[in-house]
Coordinates of C-alpha atoms in Angstrom, one line a residue:
M503 CA 10.5 11.9 -3.5
T504 CA 12.4 9.2 -1.7
S505 CA 13.1 5.8 -3.3
R506 CA 10.6 4.3 -1.0
T507 CA 7.8 6.6 -2.1
A508 CA 8.8 6.2 -5.7
T509 CA 8.6 2.4 -5.3
E510 CA 5.2 2.7 -3.6
A511 CA 3.9 4.9 -6.4
L512 CA 5.2 2.5 -9.0
L513 CA 3.5 -0.4 -7.1
D514 CA 0.2 1.6 -6.9
D515 CA 0.3 2.2 -10.7
L516 CA 1.2 -1.4 -11.5
R517 CA -1.6 -2.7 -9.1
E518 CA -4.2 -0.5 -10.8
R519 CA -3.1 -1.7 -14.3
A520 CA -2.9 -5.3 -13.1
W521 CA -6.5 -5.1 -11.9
R522 CA -7.4 -4.0 -15.4
G523 CA -5.9 -7.3 -16.7
D524 CA -2.6 -5.9 -18.0
A525 CA -0.4 -9.0 -18.1
E526 CA 2.9 -7.1 -18.2
A527 CA 1.8 -5.0 -15.2
Q528 CA 0.9 -8.2 -13.4
R529 CA 4.4 -9.6 -14.1
Q530 CA 6.1 -6.5 -12.9
F531 CA 3.8 -6.3 -9.8
V532 CA 5.0 -9.7 -8.8
N533 CA 8.6 -9.0 -9.4
I534 CA 8.7 -5.6 -7.8
G535 CA 6.1 -6.3 -5.1
A536 CA 8.0 -9.3 -3.8
K537 CA 11.2 -7.3 -3.5
A538 CA 9.7 -4.0 -2.1
A539 CA 8.2 -3.1 1.2
Q540 CA 5.3 -5.5 0.7
T541 CA 5.8 -9.0 2.0
V542 CA 5.6 -11.9 -0.4
Q543 CA 2.5 -13.0 1.5
A544 CA 0.8 -9.6 0.8
T545 CA 1.7 -9.8 -2.9
S546 CA 0.4 -13.4 -3.1
Q547 CA -2.9 -12.4 -1.5
E548 CA -3.3 -9.6 -4.0
I549 CA -2.7 -12.0 -6.8
D550 CA -5.2 -14.4 -5.4
K551 CA -7.8 -11.6 -5.3
M552 CA -7.0 -10.8 -9.0
I553 CA -7.4 -14.5 -9.9
T554 CA -10.7 -14.7 -8.1
A555 CA -11.8 -11.5 -9.9
K556 CA -10.8 -13.2 -13.2
V557 CA -8.5 -10.4 -14.2
W558 CA -5.2 -12.3 -13.7
R559 CA -3.6 -13.6 -16.9
P560 CA -1.0 -16.3 -16.1
S561 CA 2.1 -16.0 -18.2

């Protein structure tokens, strides 16, 4: 496993947990997602979707 695939796997796990309303996973998704292969815009769009779905818990 490369560091890129490990990061992608971590983001996938965090994304799934964030969609279930896990506030810590949401925080980590923002921090890691903004620094990883995803663009800040893609991360923001995903967060907007979570807010719309009412699973986002602002810290």
